[in-house]
Amino acid sequence: MAKLSNDELIEAFKEMSLIELSEFVKTFEDVFDVTAAAPVAVAAAGGAAGGEAAEEAEQTEFDLILESAGSAKIAVIKEVRALTSLGLKEAKALVDEAPKAVLEGVKKEDAEAAKAKLEEAGASASVK
């Protein structure tokens, strides 16, 4: 197999859906016995130790997390599809794998509105 450059790998990742990329990361972690989330935890711990100045900074981007689909799974899948550009298969996988991020890096108003729509469909969600 030919060795791919970093740029070629990045281009390949850009063509993948969020679900496909998530599955790749899980496979990568399993094959190499590593955890991709470890640097994030270290960075978060370091950021928390940064002092009160970091806490005073106002958060401008929020993530909408689907906690559970509830009893109306089909309605929740439809709502996830309406909120995102995911296909049916990807939306179903996201709902099945809850808790999972539905929207990332959005304005608080958008996250709250999407949360209300998901909860109206029967899901439980949170904004972080």
XYZ file of C-alpha atoms in Angstrom:
128
model
C 0.000 0.000 0.000
C 1.319 3.427 -0.925
C 1.976 5.797 1.933
C -0.446 8.737 2.016
C 0.730 12.242 2.824
C -0.910 14.263 5.578
C -2.663 16.404 2.962
C -4.063 13.308 1.231
C -5.331 11.974 4.559
C -6.986 15.306 5.392
C -8.698 15.357 1.991
C -9.947 11.794 2.556
C -11.332 12.797 5.987
C -13.098 15.833 4.478
C -15.059 13.492 2.203
C -16.284 11.353 5.136
C -19.531 11.981 6.971
C -19.435 12.685 10.700
C -20.643 9.161 11.443
C -18.015 7.583 9.171
C -15.285 9.668 10.798
C -16.512 8.677 14.257
C -16.428 5.002 13.270
C -12.893 5.473 11.885
C -11.725 6.984 15.183
C -13.211 4.045 17.132
C -11.488 1.551 14.825
C -8.202 3.473 15.064
C -8.432 3.438 18.861
C -9.101 -0.315 18.879
C -6.318 -1.207 16.434
C -3.634 0.916 18.102
C -4.945 0.595 21.665
C -5.080 4.364 22.180
C -7.736 6.846 23.208
C -8.280 9.924 21.058
C -10.144 11.682 23.877
C -7.178 11.658 26.277
C -5.554 14.864 24.926
C -8.909 16.634 25.168
C -9.254 15.631 28.824
C -5.729 16.841 29.555
C -6.402 20.106 27.733
C -9.669 20.553 29.615
C -7.962 19.891 32.938
C -5.214 22.349 32.037
C -7.787 24.900 30.979
C -9.685 24.501 34.240
C -6.490 25.146 36.163
C -6.036 28.338 34.145
C -7.872 30.389 36.756
C -10.932 32.539 37.033
C -10.133 34.520 33.879
C -11.027 31.516 31.742
C -14.268 31.011 33.663
C -15.307 34.624 33.100
C -14.995 34.340 29.318
C -18.468 34.040 27.853
C -19.153 30.878 25.893
C -20.293 31.653 22.355
C -20.508 28.175 20.823
C -22.640 25.385 22.189
C -23.178 21.695 21.465
C -26.567 19.995 21.416
C -26.280 16.527 22.932
C -28.965 13.891 22.381
C -29.129 12.099 25.731
C -31.729 9.487 24.766
C -34.352 8.924 22.081
C -37.138 8.048 24.494
C -40.098 6.001 23.334
C -40.677 7.854 20.039
C -37.465 6.839 18.299
C -38.806 7.300 14.754
C -39.956 10.853 15.475
C -36.572 11.655 16.990
C -34.758 10.269 13.920
C -36.943 12.451 11.690
C -36.157 15.501 13.801
C -32.401 14.746 13.769
C -32.574 14.563 9.969
C -34.422 17.894 9.873
C -31.801 19.554 12.100
C -28.781 18.130 10.272
C -27.775 17.090 6.777
C -27.543 13.427 7.796
C -29.146 10.669 5.781
C -31.558 8.177 7.287
C -28.874 5.599 8.098
C -26.568 8.150 9.747
C -29.413 9.754 11.722
C -30.580 6.339 12.957
C -27.005 5.465 13.996
C -26.682 8.766 15.862
C -29.951 8.165 17.731
C -28.984 4.548 18.504
C -25.606 5.639 19.902
C -27.020 8.316 22.256
C -25.672 10.174 24.154
C -24.213 11.805 21.065
C -23.707 15.333 19.733
C -26.339 16.349 17.179
C -25.105 19.899 16.592
C -21.683 21.265 17.486
C -20.419 24.827 17.703
C -23.764 26.579 17.203
C -25.236 29.725 18.766
C -27.060 29.283 22.046
C -30.397 30.339 20.528
C -30.063 27.747 17.747
C -29.071 25.025 20.216
C -32.006 25.842 22.509
C -34.471 25.863 19.593
C -33.160 22.506 18.327
C -33.318 21.100 21.870
C -36.964 22.134 22.114
C -37.729 20.401 18.808
C -36.015 17.187 19.922
C -37.817 17.223 23.261
C -41.106 17.847 21.468
C -40.383 14.707 19.412
C -39.916 12.739 22.655
C -36.143 12.804 23.137
C -34.120 14.101 26.046
C -31.335 16.491 25.095
C -28.967 18.973 26.687
C -27.011 22.032 25.606
C -23.380 22.206 26.668
